[in-house]
C-alpha positions as MATLAB code, in Angstrom:
seq = 'XXXXXXXXXXXXXXXXXXXXXXXXXXXXXXXXXXXXXXXXXXXXXXXXXXXXXXXXXXXXXXXXXXXXXXXXXXXXXXXXXXXXXXXXXXXXXXXXXXXXXXXXXXXXXXXXXXXXXXXXXXXXXXXXXXXXXXXXXXXXXXXXXXXXXXXXXXXXXXXXXXXXXXXXXXXXXXXXXXXXXXXXXXXXXXXXXXXXXXXXXXXXXXXXXXXXXXXXXXXXXXXXXXXXXXXXXXXXXXXXXXXXXXXXXXXXXXXXXXXXXXXXXXXXXXXXXXXXXXXXXXXXXXXXXXXXXXXXXXXXXXXXXXXXXXXXXXXXXXXXXXXXXXXXXXXXXXXXXXXXXXXXXXXXXXXXXXXXXXXXXXXXXXXXXXXXXXXXXXXXXXXXXXXXXXXXXXXXXXXXXX';
ca = [
     179.111   65.953   91.643;
     181.246   62.776   91.306;
     179.935   59.686   93.054;
     181.553   58.888   96.367;
     184.476   56.485   96.146;
     183.797   53.217   97.882;
     186.404   50.579   98.642;
     184.711   47.472  100.038;
     187.022   44.432  100.007;
     183.986   42.146  100.455;
     182.053   43.425   97.424;
     181.647   40.938   94.552;
     181.817   43.690   91.892;
     185.118   44.774   93.378;
     186.361   41.155   93.169;
     185.439   40.997   89.470;
     187.574   44.038   88.635;
     189.161   46.132   91.390;
     191.339   48.209   89.064;
     188.897   51.053   88.230;
     188.309   51.448   91.994;
     192.063   51.603   92.594;
     192.492   54.202   89.831;
     190.016   56.520   91.533;
     191.645   55.994   94.921;
     195.115   56.853   93.571;
     193.809   59.960   91.821;
     191.206   61.246   94.265;
     191.863   59.703   97.696;
     195.470   58.455   98.055;
     194.737   58.185  101.769;
     191.230   56.721  101.879;
     188.958   56.293  104.877;
     186.071   53.824  105.156;
     184.143   54.713  108.330;
     181.659   51.874  108.075;
     184.249   49.085  107.903;
     186.726   51.015  110.053;
     189.883   51.173  107.961;
     192.222   53.498  106.078;
     193.888   52.544  102.761;
     196.983   53.523  100.767;
     196.915   52.942   97.011;
     199.894   54.738   95.415;
     203.107   52.794   94.761;
     205.359   55.073   96.810;
     203.022   55.011   99.820;
     202.474   51.239   99.739;
     206.220   50.598   99.492;
     206.927   52.942  102.423;
     204.130   51.206  104.318;
     205.688   47.766  103.843;
     209.063   49.109  104.970;
     207.722   50.908  108.041;
     207.451   47.980  110.427;
     207.825   50.165  113.541;
     204.778   52.451  113.106;
     202.795   49.932  111.048;
     202.455   46.838  113.188;
     201.729   43.241  112.130;
     200.962   42.002  115.634;
     197.172   41.759  115.072;
     197.592   39.988  111.731;
     197.376   41.120  108.116;
     193.706   40.395  107.349;
     190.709   42.716  107.621;
     188.425   39.808  108.669;
     187.489   40.490  112.328;
     187.969   36.872  113.469;
     191.453   36.765  111.931;
     192.505   40.010  113.619;
     193.756   40.273  117.173;
     196.554   39.142  119.476;
     195.780   35.491  118.586;
     196.639   36.014  114.875;
     200.145   34.568  115.262;
     198.662   31.133  116.054;
     197.736   30.673  112.387;
     199.860   33.340  110.687;
     203.133   32.696  112.518;
     205.739   35.480  112.272;
     203.669   37.293  109.627;
     201.515   38.397  112.594;
     204.409   39.524  114.802;
     206.705   42.518  115.222;
     210.380   42.467  116.126;
     211.997   41.123  118.228;
     209.533   38.155  118.256;
     209.247   38.273  114.463;
     213.013   38.260  113.920;
     213.603   35.429  116.400;
     210.965   33.167  114.849;
     211.855   34.021  111.258;
     215.544   33.344  111.909;
     214.791   29.967  113.498;
     212.404   28.951  110.707;
     214.998   30.013  108.112;
     217.354   27.355  109.520;
     214.990   24.692  108.137;
     213.377   26.543  105.215;
     216.609   27.096  103.293;
     217.209   28.092   99.633;
     219.053   24.788   99.265;
     216.005   22.812  100.450;
     213.892   24.667   97.859;
     216.455   23.978   95.091;
     216.572   20.286   95.966;
     212.768   20.147   95.846;
     212.590   21.138   92.155;
     212.802   17.596   90.672;
     209.898   16.523   92.921;
     207.897   19.628   91.979;
     208.423   18.636   88.344;
     207.229   15.073   89.023;
     204.118   16.277   90.888;
     203.340   18.766   88.088;
     203.675   16.011   85.472;
     201.379   13.678   87.439;
     198.610   16.292   87.597;
     199.137   17.316   83.958;
     198.865   13.660   82.851;
     195.397   13.488   84.420;
     194.343   16.901   83.104;
     195.507   16.200   79.536;
     193.741   12.826   79.631;
     190.495   14.542   80.556;
     191.090   17.147   77.838;
     190.985   14.285   75.295;
     193.339   16.001   72.881;
     191.410   19.256   73.095;
     187.949   17.753   72.524;
     186.789   18.366   76.121;
     187.072   21.454   78.363;
     188.950   20.857   81.617;
     189.091   22.938   84.780;
     192.669   24.193   84.970;
     192.235   25.108   88.660;
     190.579   21.856   89.778;
     192.958   19.626   87.850;
     196.254   21.498   88.092;
     196.675   24.989   89.583;
     194.630   24.111   92.673;
     196.413   20.828   93.316;
     200.091   21.455   92.666;
     200.934   24.124   95.316;
     199.320   22.286   98.232;
     200.930   19.001   97.164;
     204.316   20.747   97.010;
     203.818   22.104  100.536;
     202.775   18.624  101.694;
     205.878   17.169  100.004;
     208.048   19.767  101.736;
     206.510   19.101  105.147;
     206.368   15.340  104.778;
     202.588   14.750  104.596;
     202.135   11.147  103.390;
     200.749   10.729   99.866;
     197.401    9.121  100.913;
     196.580   12.104  103.189;
     197.217   14.851  100.661;
     193.745   15.084   99.116;
     192.209   15.497  102.568;
     194.807   18.074  103.648;
     194.199   19.981  100.394;
     190.408   19.937  100.995;
     190.877   21.376  104.499;
     193.206   24.060  103.136;
     190.552   25.052  100.571;
     187.938   25.151  103.321;
     190.034   27.552  105.382;
     189.952   30.161  102.593;
     186.401   29.906  101.184;
     183.976   32.837  101.688;
     180.347   33.129  100.542;
     178.971   36.462   99.331;
     178.251   39.007  102.051;
     180.292   37.141  104.665;
     182.703   39.638  106.222;
     184.106   37.260  108.795;
     185.518   33.765  109.069;
     182.603   31.306  108.617;
     182.072   28.266  110.847;
     183.134   25.855  108.064;
     186.494   27.646  107.751;
     187.022   27.511  111.519;
     186.306   23.772  111.467;
     188.717   23.225  108.537;
     191.388   25.211  110.419;
     190.974   23.068  113.538;
     191.182   19.874  111.477;
     194.435   21.057  109.892;
     195.924   22.076  113.231;
     195.067   18.713  114.821;
     196.540   16.908  111.805;
     199.800   18.889  111.991;
     200.026   18.403  115.776;
     199.953   14.661  115.229;
     202.619   14.965  112.513;
     204.917   16.968  114.808;
     204.483   14.359  117.557;
     205.416   11.586  115.135;
     208.580   13.452  114.087;
     209.579   13.949  117.731;
     209.708   10.148  118.007;
     211.372    9.666  114.635;
     212.959   12.451  112.614;
     212.905   12.254  108.810;
     214.436   14.501  106.152;
     211.402   16.786  105.710;
     210.827   20.407  106.738;
     208.781   19.401  109.807;
     211.822   17.551  111.183;
     214.140   20.418  110.208;
     211.935   22.837  112.168;
     212.059   20.537  115.213;
     215.861   20.475  114.956;
     216.324   24.213  114.275;
     218.268   25.769  117.121;
     220.193   28.983  117.800;
     222.185   29.208  121.054;
     219.896   26.690  122.721;
     216.722   28.449  121.538;
     214.297   26.176  119.704;
     210.845   26.482  118.168;
     207.910   25.424  120.354;
     205.286   23.036  119.005;
     202.812   25.935  118.665;
     205.391   27.927  116.690;
     206.053   25.029  114.315;
     202.321   24.458  113.732;
     201.779   28.203  113.252;
     204.422   28.222  110.527;
     202.957   25.108  108.857;
     199.563   26.823  108.861;
     201.077   29.988  107.365;
     202.531   27.860  104.553;
     199.056   26.490  103.822;
     197.448   29.926  103.705;
     200.219   32.054  102.227;
     202.022   29.447  100.145;
     199.161   27.416   98.778;
     196.455   29.925   98.024;
     198.631   32.617   96.452;
     200.518   30.230   94.152;
     197.272   28.628   92.930;
     196.006   32.123   92.094;
     199.287   33.055   90.370;
     199.115   30.006   88.077;
     195.495   30.667   87.090;
     196.028   34.422   86.675;
     198.994   33.708   84.372;
     196.858   31.346   82.253;
     193.952   33.808   82.114;
     195.984   36.886   81.133;
     198.094   34.873   78.704;
     194.870   33.828   76.981;
     193.649   37.448   76.908;
     196.963   38.636   75.409;
     197.920   36.044   72.745;
     200.465   38.396   71.144;
     202.369   38.439   74.457;
     202.195   34.671   74.815;
     203.267   33.739   71.266;
     207.046   34.145   71.891;
     206.823   31.859   74.950;
     205.731   28.802   72.950;
     208.931   29.217   70.943;
     211.170   29.943   73.932;
     210.240   28.494   77.333;
     213.116   30.386   79.006;
     210.792   33.432   78.809;
     208.375   31.857   81.312;
     209.897   33.654   84.355;
     209.174   36.976   82.591;
     205.546   35.852   82.155;
     205.391   35.020   85.873;
     206.779   38.442   86.884;
     204.373   40.401   84.682;
     201.454   38.375   86.078;
     202.629   39.145   89.616;
     202.631   42.838   88.705;
     199.514   43.045   86.551;
     197.132   40.976   88.688;
     198.823   39.931   91.901;
     197.291   37.210   94.101;
     197.868   39.279   97.264;
     195.889   42.450   96.700;
     195.317   43.803  100.194;
     197.304   43.516  103.439;
     196.341   45.079  106.746;
     198.542   46.817  109.288;
     197.738   48.356  112.678;
     198.978   51.870  113.434;
     201.273   51.866  116.474;
     201.754   55.342  117.894;
     200.792   58.024  115.426;
     201.117   58.297  111.668;
     200.593   61.452  109.638;
     199.991   61.113  105.897;
     198.513   63.653  103.473;
     198.077   66.161  106.346;
     195.939   63.639  108.194;
     196.886   62.035  111.503;
     195.809   58.394  111.722;
     195.140   57.478  115.369;
     196.950   54.765  117.288;
     195.269   51.359  116.905;
     193.528   52.110  113.590;
     193.689   49.632  110.701;
     195.570   50.736  107.564;
     195.295   48.660  104.383;
     198.212   48.500  101.947;
     197.072   47.847   98.362;
     199.879   46.292   96.296;
     197.255   45.422   93.657;
     196.762   49.150   93.133;
     200.447   50.082   93.488;
     201.366   47.829   90.550;
     199.010   49.793   88.261;
     200.340   53.203   89.319;
     201.228   55.215   86.194;
     203.570   57.297   88.379;
     205.872   54.254   88.389;
     204.979   52.027   85.408;
     204.562   52.990   81.746;
     201.220   51.809   80.330;
     200.426   50.031   83.624;
     197.091   48.663   82.371;
     198.780   46.845   79.467;
     199.973   43.272   80.007;
     203.541   43.385   78.653;
     205.644   40.269   79.253;
     209.297   41.258   79.572;
     208.769   44.784   80.884;
     211.254   46.119   83.464;
     209.821   45.449   86.929;
     212.648   44.484   89.291;
     212.413   45.822   92.827;
     209.209   47.761   92.051;
     207.259   44.518   92.579;
     205.476   44.145   95.919;
     203.632   40.851   95.460;
     205.891   39.380   98.147;
     205.894   42.523  100.273;
     209.055   44.455  101.058;
     211.254   45.129  104.058;
     211.360   43.025  107.239;
     208.328   40.914  106.288;
     209.430   40.118  102.714;
     207.924   36.724  101.894;
     210.186   33.844  102.898;
     208.508   31.683  100.240;
     209.134   33.986   97.249;
     211.783   31.604   95.798;
     209.469   28.624   96.200;
     206.508   30.389   94.541;
     208.578   31.533   91.555;
     210.157   28.112   91.114;
     206.771   26.337   91.299;
     205.187   28.719   88.806;
     208.102   28.371   86.381;
     208.122   24.558   86.576;
     204.313   24.286   86.303;
     204.043   26.558   83.264;
     207.082   24.977   81.566;
     205.656   21.478   81.904;
     202.233   22.664   80.694;
     203.694   24.415   77.644;
     205.858   21.428   76.718;
     202.587   19.594   75.959;
     200.514   22.207   74.136;
     200.732   24.624   71.248;
     197.671   26.597   72.339;
     194.778   26.840   74.786;
     191.538   28.792   75.144;
     189.857   29.925   78.350;
     186.076   29.619   78.567;
     185.586   33.064   80.097;
     181.798   32.749   80.414;
     182.172   29.795   82.786;
     185.200   31.052   84.706;
     184.469   31.723   88.392;
     186.408   34.175   90.523;
     187.401   33.522   94.103;
     185.688   35.734   96.667;
     188.133   36.817   99.319;
     188.879   40.080  101.089;
     192.591   39.908  100.242;
     193.478   37.430   97.468;
     192.473   37.579   93.818;
     192.180   34.740   91.355;
     189.949   31.983   90.061;
     188.031   29.209   91.770;
     187.328   27.663   88.330;
     189.046   28.270   85.005;
     187.718   25.969   82.239;
     190.105   25.663   79.289;
     190.414   23.696   76.060;
     193.928   22.763   74.949;
     195.626   22.042   71.639;
     198.085   19.243   72.358;
     201.487   19.243   70.709;
];
């Protein structure tokens, strides 16, 4: 008798390596039910993709997290339009898009490069030409994304360390904690108060940052409220900061584990975007996203009741051998294209996908301009423990400088 399949997004063993669990789900329980934690889950590529695209029956209005405190009608306060359905979602997303434009992202690239270089200068100094191990997350991958978001929003330089510390506090979970801990609630409130003050300052004096652009965004007299602006800023912190940090560390880790795949990149840095895409497929930061069934949904001859939670597992979908050849092999340059779901799909496709890809490309380019090799200290690497994102809290490396 095979052991019962268990999917527990809070389990530390699952965090270490979820992929064997996903394999069993795809093969044995493509529609999975966990009675104890009260959710359903879809693991096959086709089903996850259809799930992302079905924004009428699969609702976002209670948020996209399984954590009880993050779920509910209040979710939009911190998750903005990610926790809304149309027409509210479309209205807010369209207004935000007026400020968060592809052009603004393009124009940000020189500053992203400067910020990356600043952090790399410090990290390479500490690495002492390869003599000392350095924490790639602490010194680089964990700093750059939040500083880029702060740059975009207009957070003054002296405040950025504090803002970054609060952002980290929002996401941290200790083992066995299946809800939002008090420290994370406190960090969230501190961030919200800080952003409220920033919005008030911009009302008195507009600048050329995203916060001002959001205040000015207007369609036929309709403008964003202060709560809506702060909700979007908070979403940027959670969705934009955390996932990009994880992407950068996951790329470094899997590059180290697959030196044959990385070798061509040292010789040709234009291949870095291919490295980023394969990392997004192979070990995506966003592993699990929740939806709430609205009405009735029948899958695999099973009717899922109205109001039930359904988890979509892009982390599993990307390893589905029904869609990818040799899915468990890390192959930089493989054909991925629209099969990637790291940024979702359909109406809720991530507005920050361009920004994340640009940041990752710039960060890895600048890093590789300085080195001709690096080693990860796997024994002292520490994974993040989260019910929906996957990556490293600490990734000690030694580098061989060019």
